[in-house]
XYZ file of C-alpha atoms in Angstrom:
566
model
C 74.788 195.980 26.053
C 74.032 192.315 26.000
C 71.884 190.480 28.444
C 72.477 187.622 30.824
C 74.680 184.635 30.127
C 73.835 180.958 29.936
C 75.767 177.941 31.182
C 75.919 174.423 29.863
C 77.231 172.640 32.980
C 79.367 169.586 32.402
C 81.071 169.483 35.765
C 80.972 171.960 38.627
C 83.896 173.846 40.105
C 85.508 172.039 42.904
C 83.821 172.497 46.217
C 86.886 173.493 48.166
C 87.260 176.660 46.010
C 83.759 177.634 44.956
C 82.375 177.512 48.460
C 84.919 180.156 49.456
C 83.721 182.762 46.958
C 82.050 185.823 48.515
C 78.290 185.782 48.195
C 76.556 188.195 45.853
C 79.617 189.962 44.536
C 82.065 189.901 41.678
C 85.464 189.703 43.300
C 87.186 190.434 40.026
C 87.133 194.116 40.895
C 87.409 195.194 44.552
C 85.548 195.770 47.805
C 83.713 192.464 47.861
C 81.820 191.622 51.010
C 82.495 188.668 53.262
C 80.533 185.492 53.563
C 80.838 182.009 52.177
C 78.833 180.538 49.392
C 77.708 176.970 48.829
C 77.929 175.367 45.393
C 75.146 176.343 43.045
C 71.961 174.308 43.148
C 72.436 171.130 41.220
C 76.209 171.515 41.125
C 78.180 168.342 41.469
C 81.141 168.791 43.858
C 84.477 168.039 42.288
C 87.882 167.327 43.693
C 89.490 169.915 41.403
C 92.998 169.973 40.034
C 95.323 167.357 41.427
C 97.907 168.678 43.869
C 101.265 167.182 42.906
C 103.249 169.479 45.193
C 101.558 169.413 48.580
C 103.644 172.003 50.384
C 104.734 170.737 53.778
C 104.163 173.128 56.626
C 107.109 174.011 58.792
C 107.237 171.419 61.616
C 106.120 172.571 64.991
C 107.798 171.199 68.135
C 107.006 171.224 71.818
C 110.659 170.637 72.687
C 112.018 173.049 75.287
C 115.599 174.164 75.695
C 117.321 173.084 78.861
C 119.630 175.126 81.051
C 122.392 176.533 78.813
C 124.887 175.754 81.567
C 124.141 172.063 81.091
C 125.357 172.105 77.484
C 128.932 171.049 76.810
C 131.059 173.612 74.909
C 131.562 171.197 72.036
C 127.957 170.017 71.826
C 127.819 170.870 68.099
C 124.818 172.272 66.172
C 121.425 172.482 67.772
C 119.031 169.605 67.108
C 116.478 170.290 64.344
C 113.748 170.752 66.920
C 115.657 173.683 68.453
C 117.015 175.237 65.243
C 115.340 178.430 63.988
C 112.704 177.893 61.291
C 114.267 179.266 58.106
C 111.269 178.283 55.995
C 111.786 177.707 52.286
C 113.792 180.538 50.737
C 113.056 181.265 47.084
C 115.615 180.169 44.517
C 117.469 182.963 42.694
C 115.425 184.754 40.003
C 117.612 183.348 37.223
C 117.685 179.846 38.704
C 115.426 178.122 36.173
C 117.077 175.377 34.091
C 118.765 176.831 30.999
C 117.184 176.424 27.591
C 118.500 173.598 25.445
C 118.540 175.562 22.217
C 120.822 178.420 21.166
C 118.100 181.080 21.319
C 117.875 184.121 19.078
C 120.817 185.449 17.085
C 122.934 188.440 18.118
C 123.696 189.473 14.546
C 123.359 193.020 13.226
C 121.653 193.683 9.897
C 122.548 196.290 7.318
C 119.952 198.815 6.100
C 119.790 196.875 2.818
C 118.819 193.668 4.658
C 115.924 195.180 6.601
C 112.502 194.229 5.281
C 113.870 191.616 2.876
C 112.865 187.978 3.461
C 116.078 186.018 4.041
C 114.835 182.466 4.763
C 111.733 180.323 4.306
C 110.357 177.758 6.752
C 108.618 174.526 5.788
C 107.204 171.921 8.140
C 108.626 168.946 6.268
C 107.440 166.295 3.784
C 103.889 166.142 5.163
C 103.461 169.934 5.232
C 101.730 169.701 1.871
C 99.295 172.607 2.343
C 101.861 175.191 3.555
C 99.155 176.462 5.892
C 101.027 178.384 8.582
C 100.047 180.666 11.436
C 101.965 181.800 14.515
C 105.433 180.800 15.735
C 106.825 181.012 19.286
C 110.188 180.617 21.000
C 110.336 177.554 23.237
C 113.374 176.110 25.026
C 115.727 178.143 22.845
C 114.198 177.040 19.532
C 111.709 178.615 17.137
C 108.614 176.392 17.428
C 106.298 176.389 14.423
C 102.905 174.621 14.538
C 101.477 173.914 11.106
C 98.267 172.300 9.863
C 95.434 173.108 7.455
C 92.020 174.092 8.752
C 90.613 170.669 7.810
C 93.256 168.794 9.819
C 94.534 165.342 8.777
C 98.137 166.429 8.346
C 99.921 168.692 10.788
C 102.782 168.968 13.169
C 105.280 170.977 15.164
C 108.707 171.817 13.740
C 111.535 173.302 15.801
C 114.252 175.444 14.249
C 117.720 176.514 15.276
C 117.692 180.176 14.224
C 121.104 181.162 15.586
C 121.865 181.978 11.949
C 118.502 183.542 11.070
C 119.036 183.538 7.315
C 120.127 179.889 7.306
C 117.843 178.229 9.890
C 118.248 174.523 10.551
C 115.520 172.028 11.510
C 116.390 170.789 14.995
C 113.406 168.500 15.603
C 109.792 167.805 14.705
C 106.683 165.775 15.410
C 103.610 165.125 13.284
C 99.944 164.329 13.824
C 97.115 163.275 11.554
C 94.523 164.825 13.896
C 95.946 168.338 14.299
C 94.026 171.335 12.994
C 95.099 174.881 12.123
C 96.172 176.479 15.421
C 95.997 180.221 15.972
C 97.588 179.860 19.410
C 99.538 177.357 21.486
C 99.667 176.966 25.264
C 102.346 175.387 27.465
C 102.509 173.693 30.863
C 105.335 172.419 33.077
C 102.955 170.653 35.465
C 103.541 166.891 35.641
C 105.949 167.071 32.712
C 106.307 169.460 29.778
C 103.304 169.903 27.520
C 101.706 171.924 24.742
C 98.112 172.190 23.552
C 96.883 172.922 20.018
C 93.682 172.562 17.996
C 92.494 169.123 16.910
C 90.295 167.712 14.142
C 89.893 164.221 12.719
C 86.468 164.006 11.106
C 83.507 166.294 10.445
C 82.138 165.689 13.934
C 85.310 164.751 15.789
C 87.445 167.664 16.883
C 88.563 169.696 19.871
C 92.033 170.127 21.372
C 95.222 168.078 21.201
C 97.888 167.709 23.906
C 101.549 167.215 23.016
C 104.281 165.717 25.196
C 107.373 167.972 25.061
C 109.523 165.980 27.500
C 112.026 165.823 24.655
C 111.755 169.269 23.106
C 113.081 168.082 19.760
C 110.687 165.134 19.578
C 107.175 166.508 20.252
C 104.684 163.671 20.565
C 100.897 164.050 20.212
C 99.359 162.064 23.045
C 95.787 163.059 23.898
C 93.032 164.398 21.664
C 90.028 165.716 23.592
C 87.001 165.969 21.288
C 83.934 168.087 22.049
C 80.449 166.788 21.274
C 79.269 170.029 19.660
C 82.168 170.196 17.172
C 81.242 170.309 13.469
C 83.264 170.938 10.318
C 83.415 171.898 7.329
C 82.210 175.334 8.399
C 85.577 176.751 9.489
C 84.083 179.283 11.902
C 80.756 178.133 13.340
C 81.327 175.078 15.580
C 85.051 174.435 15.647
C 87.918 175.286 17.981
C 89.605 178.548 17.029
C 92.126 179.183 19.831
C 93.331 177.916 23.206
C 94.732 179.515 26.339
C 96.401 177.472 29.088
C 96.155 179.076 32.530
C 97.663 176.029 34.175
C 96.023 173.751 35.115
C 92.908 174.867 33.160
C 92.724 175.242 29.386
C 90.192 177.796 28.137
C 89.060 176.974 24.608
C 87.438 179.367 22.126
C 84.751 177.182 20.568
C 83.115 179.710 18.220
C 79.292 179.418 18.473
C 79.744 176.618 21.017
C 81.108 179.078 23.572
C 84.101 178.622 25.852
C 85.135 175.132 26.938
C 86.922 174.834 30.286
C 89.221 171.822 30.615
C 91.111 170.610 33.678
C 94.457 169.559 32.197
C 96.262 168.822 35.451
C 97.073 165.499 33.784
C 97.250 166.125 30.014
C 97.073 162.380 29.431
C 93.600 162.379 31.020
C 92.106 165.870 30.599
C 88.606 166.448 31.917
C 85.958 168.790 30.519
C 84.805 170.818 33.518
C 82.272 173.202 32.022
C 81.110 175.064 28.929
C 80.126 178.708 29.041
C 77.784 179.980 26.325
C 77.154 183.750 26.178
C 73.629 185.018 25.697
C 73.195 186.058 22.934
C 75.544 183.571 21.309
C 78.908 184.965 20.279
C 81.222 183.419 17.687
C 84.309 183.360 19.920
C 87.671 183.186 18.140
C 90.135 184.490 20.714
C 90.229 183.815 24.450
C 92.950 184.998 26.847
C 93.069 184.918 30.632
C 94.960 187.132 33.077
C 94.357 186.385 36.741
C 90.585 186.535 37.280
C 89.908 188.338 33.980
C 89.016 186.505 30.772
C 88.988 188.437 27.487
C 87.007 186.912 24.609
C 86.584 188.452 21.159
C 84.509 187.519 18.138
C 85.611 185.921 14.883
C 85.130 188.455 12.085
C 83.080 190.586 14.454
C 83.210 193.624 16.711
C 81.942 192.149 19.953
C 84.193 191.785 22.999
C 83.219 190.014 26.213
C 85.035 190.471 29.531
C 84.361 187.739 32.080
C 85.143 187.346 35.770
C 86.703 183.934 36.383
C 87.242 184.331 40.137
C 85.672 180.889 40.156
C 87.744 179.473 37.282
C 85.109 176.948 36.241
C 82.161 179.378 36.261
C 82.763 182.577 34.291
C 80.501 185.519 35.082
C 79.990 188.626 32.932
C 81.781 191.733 34.165
C 79.218 194.568 34.446
C 79.880 196.899 31.542
C 82.285 194.444 29.953
C 80.176 193.407 26.943
C 80.814 195.892 24.119
C 81.434 196.341 20.398
C 84.754 197.768 19.278
C 84.530 200.921 17.201
C 86.883 203.177 15.317
C 87.049 206.975 15.727
C 83.659 207.351 14.018
C 81.946 205.524 16.878
C 80.665 202.869 14.469
C 81.372 199.216 15.321
C 83.946 197.689 12.974
C 84.656 194.006 12.506
C 88.061 192.566 13.349
C 89.441 189.197 12.333
C 91.517 188.506 15.439
C 92.800 190.333 18.498
C 95.373 190.251 21.248
C 95.137 191.447 24.838
C 98.314 193.120 26.133
C 99.288 196.037 28.391
C 95.669 196.428 29.541
C 94.494 197.081 25.968
C 92.755 194.990 23.322
C 94.351 195.346 19.882
C 92.048 194.545 16.933
C 93.204 193.598 13.419
C 90.483 195.451 11.534
C 88.917 193.783 8.498
C 85.663 195.651 7.812
C 86.012 198.102 4.932
C 89.794 197.772 4.980
C 92.664 197.045 7.308
C 94.602 198.797 10.021
C 94.473 198.631 13.796
C 91.946 199.548 16.478
C 92.820 199.824 20.177
C 90.509 199.735 23.195
C 91.503 200.410 26.797
C 90.145 197.748 29.202
C 92.302 198.554 32.233
C 89.009 199.185 33.997
C 86.981 196.207 32.707
C 83.728 197.798 33.905
C 84.345 200.846 31.679
C 86.076 199.865 28.409
C 86.878 202.936 26.302
C 88.067 203.576 22.761
C 91.755 204.526 22.687
C 92.701 205.016 19.029
C 92.837 203.539 15.552
C 94.465 203.811 12.147
C 92.791 202.844 8.871
C 94.661 201.564 5.809
C 93.836 199.367 2.799
C 93.938 195.692 3.697
C 91.991 192.913 5.363
C 93.020 192.160 8.939
C 94.333 188.799 10.066
C 96.262 188.347 13.349
C 97.946 190.888 15.622
C 100.829 190.592 18.103
C 102.602 193.135 20.298
C 106.317 193.665 20.942
C 107.195 196.600 23.202
C 105.976 199.755 21.408
C 105.131 198.010 18.127
C 102.123 196.046 16.871
C 102.652 193.449 14.113
C 99.582 192.868 11.934
C 98.977 190.498 9.011
C 96.517 192.068 6.577
C 96.118 189.460 3.790
C 97.957 191.240 0.946
C 100.534 192.871 3.192
C 101.873 192.800 6.742
C 102.568 195.973 8.688
C 104.172 197.255 11.842
C 102.561 200.083 13.808
C 103.980 202.378 16.464
C 101.707 201.967 19.508
C 103.815 203.908 22.021
C 100.838 206.283 22.180
C 97.751 204.014 22.053
C 95.603 206.991 21.091
C 97.626 207.573 17.903
C 98.820 204.273 16.350
C 101.067 205.073 13.384
C 102.216 202.866 10.472
C 105.957 202.114 10.409
C 106.722 199.666 7.579
C 105.257 197.051 5.221
C 106.355 193.451 4.586
C 105.395 190.895 1.932
C 105.081 187.151 1.362
C 103.154 185.486 -1.469
C 99.819 184.080 -0.307
C 97.127 185.031 2.173
C 99.453 186.877 4.534
C 97.497 186.818 7.790
C 100.275 186.369 10.364
C 103.299 188.464 11.347
C 104.996 187.496 14.612
C 107.694 189.596 16.339
C 110.709 187.473 17.310
C 113.368 189.711 18.841
C 114.675 191.965 16.060
C 113.247 189.545 13.491
C 109.742 188.976 12.216
C 108.200 185.732 10.952
C 105.593 186.077 8.213
C 103.017 183.307 7.725
C 100.418 182.605 5.040
C 97.468 180.251 5.461
C 96.444 179.898 1.805
C 97.920 180.195 -1.690
C 101.535 179.911 -0.549
C 104.422 179.238 -2.894
C 105.296 175.575 -2.213
C 107.559 175.223 0.841
C 107.315 178.955 1.548
C 104.464 179.111 4.048
C 106.600 181.152 6.472
C 109.501 183.538 6.045
C 112.060 185.156 8.354
C 112.570 188.860 7.779
C 114.926 191.285 9.572
C 112.860 194.071 11.136
C 115.442 195.955 13.198
C 119.169 196.338 12.664
C 120.320 195.650 16.212
C 119.496 192.635 18.399
C 116.791 193.162 20.991
C 118.520 194.410 24.151
C 115.532 195.928 25.950
C 114.567 194.211 29.188
C 111.010 192.904 29.539
C 108.866 194.877 31.963
C 105.525 194.321 33.677
C 102.892 196.550 32.068
C 99.786 195.042 33.651
C 98.769 193.206 36.806
C 95.444 191.626 37.746
C 94.184 192.167 40.370
C 95.282 195.820 40.287
C 97.637 197.016 42.990
C 95.791 197.592 46.268
C 92.692 195.535 45.404
C 90.714 194.372 48.442
C 88.004 191.760 48.964
C 89.519 189.318 46.503
C 88.067 185.813 46.247
C 90.076 183.071 47.930
C 90.051 181.135 44.656
C 91.749 183.988 42.788
C 94.665 183.719 40.419
C 97.191 186.450 39.704
C 97.882 187.678 36.184
C 100.868 189.661 34.933
C 101.296 191.228 31.523
C 104.616 192.086 29.900
C 105.244 194.439 27.013
C 106.536 191.589 24.857
C 106.499 187.796 24.555
C 108.249 186.070 27.444
C 110.206 182.815 27.621
C 107.978 180.222 29.366
C 111.050 178.471 30.762
C 112.099 181.580 32.694
C 108.774 181.741 34.559
C 109.175 179.684 37.732
C 108.993 179.993 41.514
C 112.108 182.150 41.723
C 111.058 184.724 39.103
C 107.376 185.176 40.051
C 106.630 185.098 43.788
C 103.542 185.492 45.961
C 103.766 185.722 49.745
C 102.089 187.373 52.732
C 102.865 191.041 53.259
C 104.941 192.093 56.242
C 106.509 188.661 56.698
C 109.609 186.759 55.760
C 108.726 185.438 52.267
C 110.470 182.165 53.045
C 107.927 181.514 55.800
C 104.715 182.546 54.016
C 105.387 181.888 50.337
C 102.386 180.650 48.385
C 102.874 177.556 46.249
C 101.306 177.850 42.830
C 101.187 176.719 39.235
C 102.985 179.172 36.940
C 102.399 179.458 33.206
C 103.210 181.852 30.377
C 101.595 182.301 26.976
C 102.738 185.092 24.678
C 102.856 188.267 26.823
C 100.767 186.920 29.726
C 101.993 185.160 32.895
C 99.623 183.513 35.381
C 99.989 182.258 38.954
C 97.364 179.776 40.216
C 97.680 179.039 43.971
C 97.817 175.316 44.722
C 95.448 175.857 47.685
C 92.863 178.574 48.363
C 94.290 181.807 49.718
C 93.905 182.743 53.390
C 90.929 185.001 54.238
C 91.538 188.619 55.253
C 95.192 188.461 54.249
C 97.317 190.904 52.280
C 99.655 189.327 49.735
C 102.617 190.644 47.781
C 103.136 189.834 44.101
C 106.875 190.091 43.493
C 108.702 189.942 40.156
C 112.372 190.390 41.049
C 114.968 191.854 38.711
C 117.010 189.368 36.734
C 114.296 186.712 36.462
C 111.644 186.597 33.728
C 113.273 186.698 30.278
C 111.980 187.702 26.872
C 112.495 185.584 23.760
C 115.873 187.238 23.151
C 117.116 186.270 26.618
C 116.933 189.734 28.186
C 115.846 189.531 31.835
C 113.786 191.962 33.877
C 115.948 194.950 34.797
C 113.864 196.343 37.650
C 111.759 194.647 40.299
C 107.965 194.898 40.251
C 105.707 194.522 43.278
C 101.983 194.767 43.830
C 99.636 193.898 46.699
C 96.092 192.632 47.115
C 93.937 191.615 50.077
C 91.549 188.680 50.199
C 87.967 188.758 51.393
C 87.467 188.489 55.142
C 86.416 185.183 56.647
C 82.712 184.476 57.013
C 81.289 185.680 60.362
């Protein structure tokens, strides 16, 4: 167990949220007491994220109806003041604007085609290092960030993969200040945006915002450097990953801790705070679901679970600071991780490769679930339904994780170079190497399954858990799906929050919605009402996976906020 944390305050949480947090309790879990809390001593009140969508309350009227006998038979519709208040009904679950691109292919592969690389992806003329990491589906295109760890030449390339073995470049954008990015976050607030890693000089690096207003012409617009940044050490004081829980970006800054950035306006992002664990932890991965932040170490075993009920001031979850072990009970280092389904999946690198799984569904009591050990050297790990995809340097593998206590190898895949990345994309996989690639072959498309993905995405995790009480008024809601979801399908019609026992059209909560990989977040525009029970509603036919399949069954959950101060 590790001891207390330390903060390096840059800017406090906004007063209108932090003062509403219950005193003396972590509202990440449940049963928090009432009471209001003033900002911490020395904290500088802040206006917080801009509110571009001030929701208008239903108008109230003191007009009174007259004698019905006085009304003429052909008087027409009632005046607005006398009409019933219908509120603001939600749009249909599938009412988000359609993607521009063609999406994933519906082709079927023969047994002979499975496991054989059928196309290679290159970023373009300036992709001279062939240093590739993850890919994602965005707006119907395969989006591939690329850049070496030292920066100076990088970009985003978008592919039409409707014919997966003959992909076509649909658009691209380049940057001379982009750095190797192990993750990419998206926002639809005040435009369409992405965030990646950034580096220009030895002491000038941080994060980089991209304007995606024109999907096929991504434009780098705003680098945000951090004072503590230092390269050429690729692990000690650089940015290693980003997670955008709109409007805040949480940044894994290695030994520098976690940077918290208000990106309400990506053209003018503001550093709000920096959280530094005690003892220092070399943080490589950071992911956020609702009020829970999961941070894991670069080439280490340590995992840190933080309560971000106050989004600008993380607090350690009691019992949530641990070292991942295998079945022997001995801590084992992992290169990278992913949080999905209430579990942390570790790409093991110490003494070999394979996969370790820890159950964090109760963040106060993380427990070992299972592991499998094979030759290799872990890189990155991603989850698609019942399968984990792991890059292990000399080989990439898929593992059956339908039983987390008994992960089982399925198949192996190959690409020349340091094969650290293997991303599931429907019934395809995309392999990526970040060193020693064959020129123009930094990534490859490989058929993994014969039939197109036809399985509907389903909610496998919700934070706060169903039935939670005493939740902070500044809380956000997190949902986890069993596979990557299409960010464009996540909107007010497909993820809803409203007061229980009411007409949702009258009590719907306005919020910022965002999706990154398997995680969806809802951030209320205004603090929640005290002592109120809310419904989290994911209707059928709304949220879609990368293959375009939409949720088949509805999901609901409830939580209750802390009572008002006496």
